[in-house]
Amino acid sequence: GPPRTVDGTLFVAALEMREGDEYPYPGALWLVAVNADGSVRTGARVEVADAAGLVSIGPDGTAYLVAGNEITAFDLDGARDGWPVRVEGDLSALAFGPNGRIYLTSSPPDGTSLRLLAVEADGRVVEAGPGDLPISGSSAWTGAGPAGGPIAPLVADDGTAYVVGEADGETVVYGIDAAGAVMDGWPYRDPATLPWQGTCPPEALGCGVARALPAVGSGGTLYLPVGAVGPVAGGSLVALGRDGRVIPGWPVGLVRSGADFWSVVAAPGETAFALAIEPETSRSTSATVLDIAIDRAVRYRETVVGPGGS
């Protein structure tokens, strides 16, 4: 998982995976802390039965490995007491909410529903939603590499959680309040699905691609990238309010066929920074960063890779 800065210290999760003839792969993990003065502390090793999982670092610098049906928590001193914990189903990556709560989604083997769960600081797994939601988990990854578990929930500062899945070929999003109830106006349905960040040629070995993931702002606005519905135009970025409705003026659409938003980051002040990937001539692509205000105004755009790039 990506590194994380906590109170000026950079935390990085290191991995040693010992490959064998069969999956899962045993190995070890540990944290490395890099301080502002350049000093480095290497944490204690944590031996795990399956090192080929998803690692996330929480806002307090604790790291978590999701591998199979187990979640292991470790910090600079090693494995945390009371962990690993076991959670049934096909698990998503983790999301971090207020008050130290950890959120994830779980899907049964048949993939016909999603549950929103939370893990408390002591390792207790509790329901964070209304139970089984009638949607399948949109796979966060496809191709070689980790199994394509469902997309992790998005959690706002007040504990509101958004669960993204699919039903009848549409993208479906549930807004769930901190008490675990579906909020008025939800779910939201979109005829398009979340785009993939690239493609894998049929002849490519070891190739895999990830989904373009939504983002949630500090005020609870959900920014949802979706692909094109037809062959004429490109994908778009939808902004949803807490009432489950599209904010007036949105979505922001891309004109060229084959263009998609590959990334979106929510910034303070209800601003979205989005990365648009668009086809150019001679089989090349361009990448443009856009700063989009909540009223849909594009305050600036900068093409960071021009025609001829890839």
Coordinates of C-alpha atoms in Angstrom, one line a residue:
G1 CA 0.0 0.0 0.0
P2 CA 1.0 3.6 -0.3
P3 CA 3.2 5.3 2.4
R4 CA 1.6 7.7 4.8
T5 CA 2.8 10.8 6.7
V6 CA 1.8 11.0 10.4
D7 CA 2.8 14.1 12.4
G8 CA 5.8 14.7 10.1
T9 CA 7.0 11.1 10.1
L10 CA 6.8 9.1 6.9
F11 CA 5.6 5.5 7.4
V12 CA 6.5 2.9 4.7
A13 CA 5.4 -0.8 4.8
A14 CA 8.2 -3.2 3.7
L15 CA 7.5 -6.7 2.4
E16 CA 9.4 -9.9 2.1
M17 CA 7.5 -12.5 0.2
R18 CA 8.9 -16.1 0.0
E19 CA 7.4 -17.6 -3.1
G20 CA 6.7 -21.3 -3.2
D21 CA 5.0 -23.8 -5.5
E22 CA 1.6 -23.1 -4.1
Y23 CA -0.5 -20.1 -3.0
P24 CA -0.5 -18.5 -0.4
Y25 CA 3.0 -17.3 -0.1
P26 CA 4.5 -17.0 3.4
G27 CA 6.7 -14.0 4.3
A28 CA 7.2 -11.1 6.6
L29 CA 6.3 -7.4 6.9
W30 CA 7.6 -4.5 8.9
L31 CA 7.2 -0.8 9.2
V32 CA 9.9 1.8 8.4
A33 CA 9.6 5.3 9.9
V34 CA 11.5 8.2 8.3
N35 CA 11.6 11.3 10.5
A36 CA 11.8 14.9 9.3
D37 CA 15.5 15.0 10.2
G38 CA 16.3 12.0 8.0
S39 CA 16.7 9.5 10.8
V40 CA 15.2 6.1 10.2
R41 CA 13.7 3.5 12.5
T42 CA 13.0 0.0 11.2
G43 CA 10.2 -1.8 13.0
A44 CA 10.1 -5.4 14.2
R45 CA 9.4 -8.1 11.6
V46 CA 6.0 -9.8 11.6
E47 CA 5.9 -13.3 10.1
V48 CA 2.7 -14.0 8.2
A49 CA 1.3 -17.1 6.5
D50 CA 0.3 -15.1 3.4
A51 CA 2.2 -12.0 2.5
A52 CA 0.5 -11.6 -0.9
G53 CA -2.2 -9.3 0.4
L54 CA -3.2 -5.7 0.6
V55 CA -1.4 -3.4 3.1
S56 CA -2.9 -0.1 4.3
I57 CA -1.4 2.3 6.8
G58 CA -3.8 4.1 9.2
P59 CA -3.8 7.7 10.4
D60 CA -1.9 6.7 13.6
G61 CA 0.8 4.9 11.7
T62 CA -0.5 1.4 12.4
A63 CA -0.3 -0.9 9.3
Y64 CA -2.8 -3.6 8.4
L65 CA -2.5 -6.6 6.0
V66 CA -5.6 -8.0 4.4
A67 CA -4.8 -11.5 3.2
G68 CA -7.5 -14.1 2.6
N69 CA -9.9 -13.9 5.4
E70 CA -7.4 -12.5 8.0
I71 CA -6.5 -8.9 8.9
T72 CA -3.2 -8.5 10.7
A73 CA -2.3 -5.2 12.5
F74 CA 1.3 -4.2 13.1
D75 CA 3.3 -1.2 14.2
L76 CA 6.9 -0.4 14.8
D77 CA 6.9 -2.8 17.8
G78 CA 5.5 -5.7 15.8
A79 CA 2.2 -7.4 15.7
R80 CA -0.6 -5.8 17.8
D81 CA -2.2 -7.7 20.6
G82 CA -5.6 -9.3 19.7
W83 CA -4.7 -9.6 16.0
P84 CA -5.0 -11.1 13.4
V85 CA -8.8 -11.1 13.2
R86 CA -10.8 -13.3 10.9
V87 CA -13.6 -11.9 8.6
E88 CA -15.7 -14.1 6.4
G89 CA -16.2 -13.4 2.7
D90 CA -14.3 -11.8 -0.1
L91 CA -12.7 -8.7 1.5
S92 CA -12.0 -5.3 0.2
A93 CA -9.1 -3.1 1.1
L94 CA -9.5 -1.0 4.3
A95 CA -10.8 2.5 4.8
F96 CA -10.2 4.6 7.9
G97 CA -12.9 6.6 9.6
P98 CA -13.2 8.8 12.7
N99 CA -12.5 7.5 16.2
G100 CA -10.0 4.8 15.1
R101 CA -12.7 2.8 13.3
I102 CA -11.6 0.7 10.3
Y103 CA -14.1 0.0 7.5
L104 CA -14.3 -2.7 4.8
T105 CA -16.8 -4.5 2.6
S106 CA -17.3 -8.2 2.5
S107 CA -18.9 -10.3 -0.3
P108 CA -20.1 -13.9 -0.1
P109 CA -18.7 -16.5 -2.4
D110 CA -21.5 -16.2 -4.9
G111 CA -20.9 -12.4 -5.1
T112 CA -24.6 -11.5 -4.9
S113 CA -24.4 -8.9 -2.1
L114 CA -22.1 -6.6 -0.1
R115 CA -21.9 -6.0 3.7
L116 CA -20.4 -2.9 5.3
L117 CA -18.3 -4.0 8.3
A118 CA -16.1 -2.1 10.8
V119 CA -13.2 -3.3 12.9
E120 CA -12.8 -1.6 16.3
A121 CA -9.5 -0.7 17.8
D122 CA -9.6 -3.9 19.9
G123 CA -10.1 -6.1 16.9
R124 CA -13.8 -6.7 17.3
V125 CA -15.7 -7.0 13.9
V126 CA -19.1 -5.3 13.9
E127 CA -21.8 -4.5 11.4
A128 CA -21.5 -0.9 10.2
G129 CA -24.4 -1.1 7.7
P130 CA -27.9 -2.5 7.4
G131 CA -26.8 -6.0 6.5
D132 CA -26.7 -7.5 3.0
L133 CA -26.9 -4.8 0.3
P134 CA -28.4 -6.2 -3.0
I135 CA -25.4 -5.3 -5.1
S136 CA -22.3 -7.2 -6.3
G137 CA -18.8 -5.9 -5.5
S138 CA -17.2 -4.1 -8.4
S139 CA -13.8 -5.7 -8.6
A140 CA -11.0 -3.3 -7.7
W141 CA -8.4 -5.2 -9.7
T142 CA -8.2 -7.5 -12.7
G143 CA -5.4 -9.5 -14.3
A144 CA -2.2 -10.9 -12.7
G145 CA -1.6 -10.2 -9.1
P146 CA -3.9 -9.9 -6.1
A147 CA -7.4 -11.3 -6.3
G148 CA -10.0 -8.8 -7.4
G149 CA -11.8 -8.1 -4.2
P150 CA -14.6 -5.5 -3.9
I151 CA -13.9 -1.8 -3.8
A152 CA -13.2 -0.4 -0.4
P153 CA -15.8 1.8 1.1
L154 CA -15.3 5.6 1.1
V155 CA -15.7 7.2 4.6
A156 CA -16.3 10.9 5.3
D157 CA -15.0 12.8 8.4
D158 CA -18.4 12.3 10.2
G159 CA -18.5 8.5 9.7
T160 CA -20.7 8.6 6.6
A161 CA -19.7 5.6 4.4
Y162 CA -20.3 5.1 0.7
V163 CA -20.4 1.5 -0.6
V164 CA -19.9 1.1 -4.4
G165 CA -21.1 -1.9 -6.3
E166 CA -23.0 -3.1 -9.4
A167 CA -26.4 -4.3 -10.2
D168 CA -28.0 -5.0 -13.6
G169 CA -25.0 -3.6 -15.4
E170 CA -25.2 -0.3 -13.5
T171 CA -23.0 1.3 -10.9
V172 CA -24.9 1.5 -7.6
V173 CA -23.8 3.5 -4.6
Y174 CA -25.3 3.4 -1.1
G175 CA -24.8 6.2 1.4
I176 CA -24.8 4.8 5.0
D177 CA -24.8 7.1 8.0
A178 CA -22.6 6.6 11.1
A179 CA -25.5 4.7 12.8
G180 CA -25.5 2.1 10.0
A181 CA -28.7 3.1 8.2
V182 CA -29.1 3.9 4.5
M183 CA -29.6 7.6 4.2
D184 CA -32.6 9.2 2.5
G185 CA -32.1 9.6 -1.3
W186 CA -29.8 6.6 -1.7
P187 CA -28.9 4.4 -3.5
Y188 CA -27.6 6.3 -6.5
R189 CA -27.6 4.5 -9.9
D190 CA -25.5 5.3 -12.9
P191 CA -25.8 3.4 -16.3
A192 CA -22.0 3.4 -16.7
T193 CA -19.4 1.4 -14.8
L194 CA -16.2 2.6 -13.1
P195 CA -13.4 2.7 -15.7
W196 CA -10.2 0.7 -15.6
Q197 CA -6.8 2.4 -15.5
G198 CA -5.6 1.0 -18.8
T199 CA -5.8 -2.3 -20.6
C200 CA -3.8 -5.5 -20.8
P201 CA -3.0 -6.7 -24.3
P202 CA -3.8 -10.3 -24.9
E203 CA -0.2 -11.3 -25.4
A204 CA 1.0 -9.5 -22.2
L205 CA 2.2 -11.7 -19.3
G206 CA 1.9 -10.6 -15.6
C207 CA -0.3 -7.6 -16.5
G208 CA -3.1 -6.3 -14.3
V209 CA -5.1 -3.1 -14.1
A210 CA -6.9 -1.3 -11.2
R211 CA -10.2 0.5 -11.1
A212 CA -10.5 4.3 -11.2
L213 CA -11.7 4.8 -7.6
P214 CA -14.1 7.4 -6.2
A215 CA -13.1 10.0 -3.6
V216 CA -15.0 11.6 -0.8
G217 CA -14.6 15.2 0.3
S218 CA -14.5 16.6 3.9
G219 CA -18.2 17.8 3.5
G220 CA -19.4 14.4 2.3
T221 CA -19.4 15.1 -1.4
L222 CA -18.7 11.9 -3.4
Y223 CA -16.8 12.2 -6.6
L224 CA -17.5 9.2 -8.9
P225 CA -15.6 8.5 -12.1
V226 CA -17.7 6.6 -14.6
G227 CA -17.0 5.3 -18.1
A228 CA -18.8 6.2 -21.3
V229 CA -22.3 4.8 -21.9
G230 CA -22.0 4.8 -25.7
P231 CA -19.2 4.9 -28.3
V232 CA -19.5 8.6 -29.1
A233 CA -18.1 10.5 -26.1
G234 CA -15.7 9.7 -23.2
G235 CA -16.3 9.1 -19.5
S236 CA -17.3 11.6 -16.9
L237 CA -16.9 12.7 -13.3
V238 CA -20.1 12.8 -11.2
A239 CA -20.4 14.8 -7.9
L240 CA -23.0 13.5 -5.5
G241 CA -24.3 15.4 -2.5
R242 CA -25.3 13.9 0.8
D243 CA -28.8 13.6 -0.4
G244 CA -27.8 11.1 -3.1
R245 CA -28.4 13.5 -5.9
V246 CA -26.1 14.8 -8.6
I247 CA -25.0 18.3 -7.6
P248 CA -26.3 20.9 -10.1
G249 CA -24.1 21.5 -13.0
W250 CA -22.4 18.1 -12.8
P251 CA -21.2 15.8 -14.3
V252 CA -18.0 17.0 -16.0
G253 CA -17.7 15.0 -19.2
L254 CA -14.8 14.2 -21.6
V255 CA -15.6 14.7 -25.3
R256 CA -13.3 12.2 -27.0
S257 CA -14.3 8.6 -27.3
G258 CA -12.0 6.4 -25.3
A259 CA -11.2 9.1 -22.8
D260 CA -11.6 8.4 -19.0
F261 CA -10.9 9.9 -15.6
W262 CA -8.3 7.6 -14.1
S263 CA -7.9 9.3 -10.8
V264 CA -9.7 11.8 -8.5
V265 CA -8.5 13.3 -5.2
A266 CA -10.8 15.4 -3.0
A267 CA -9.1 18.4 -1.5
P268 CA -10.3 20.8 1.3
G269 CA -12.9 23.3 0.3
E270 CA -14.8 20.8 -1.8
T271 CA -12.3 20.9 -4.6
A272 CA -11.6 17.9 -6.8
F273 CA -8.3 17.2 -8.6
A274 CA -8.9 14.8 -11.5
L275 CA -6.6 13.1 -14.0
A276 CA -8.1 12.7 -17.5
I277 CA -6.4 10.3 -19.9
E278 CA -7.3 11.0 -23.5
P279 CA -6.4 9.4 -26.8
E280 CA -4.3 11.4 -29.2
T281 CA -3.1 10.8 -32.7
S282 CA -0.6 8.1 -33.7
R283 CA -1.9 5.8 -30.9
S284 CA -0.6 8.0 -28.2
T285 CA -2.3 9.5 -25.2
S286 CA -2.3 12.6 -23.1
A287 CA -2.7 13.1 -19.4
T288 CA -4.4 16.3 -18.1
V289 CA -4.8 17.4 -14.4
L290 CA -7.9 19.4 -13.7
D291 CA -8.8 21.5 -10.7
I292 CA -12.6 21.4 -10.4
A293 CA -14.6 23.5 -8.0
I294 CA -17.9 22.3 -6.4
D295 CA -19.8 24.5 -8.8
R296 CA -18.2 22.5 -11.6
A297 CA -16.0 25.4 -12.7
V298 CA -12.6 24.1 -14.0
R299 CA -10.2 26.6 -12.4
Y300 CA -7.2 25.3 -14.2
R301 CA -6.0 22.4 -16.3
E302 CA -2.5 21.3 -17.1
T303 CA -1.5 18.7 -19.6
V304 CA 1.4 16.9 -18.0
V305 CA 2.0 14.4 -20.8
G306 CA 1.4 15.6 -24.3
P307 CA 0.8 13.8 -27.7
G308 CA 3.5 11.3 -28.3
G309 CA 3.5 10.2 -24.6
S310 CA 2.0 6.9 -23.4

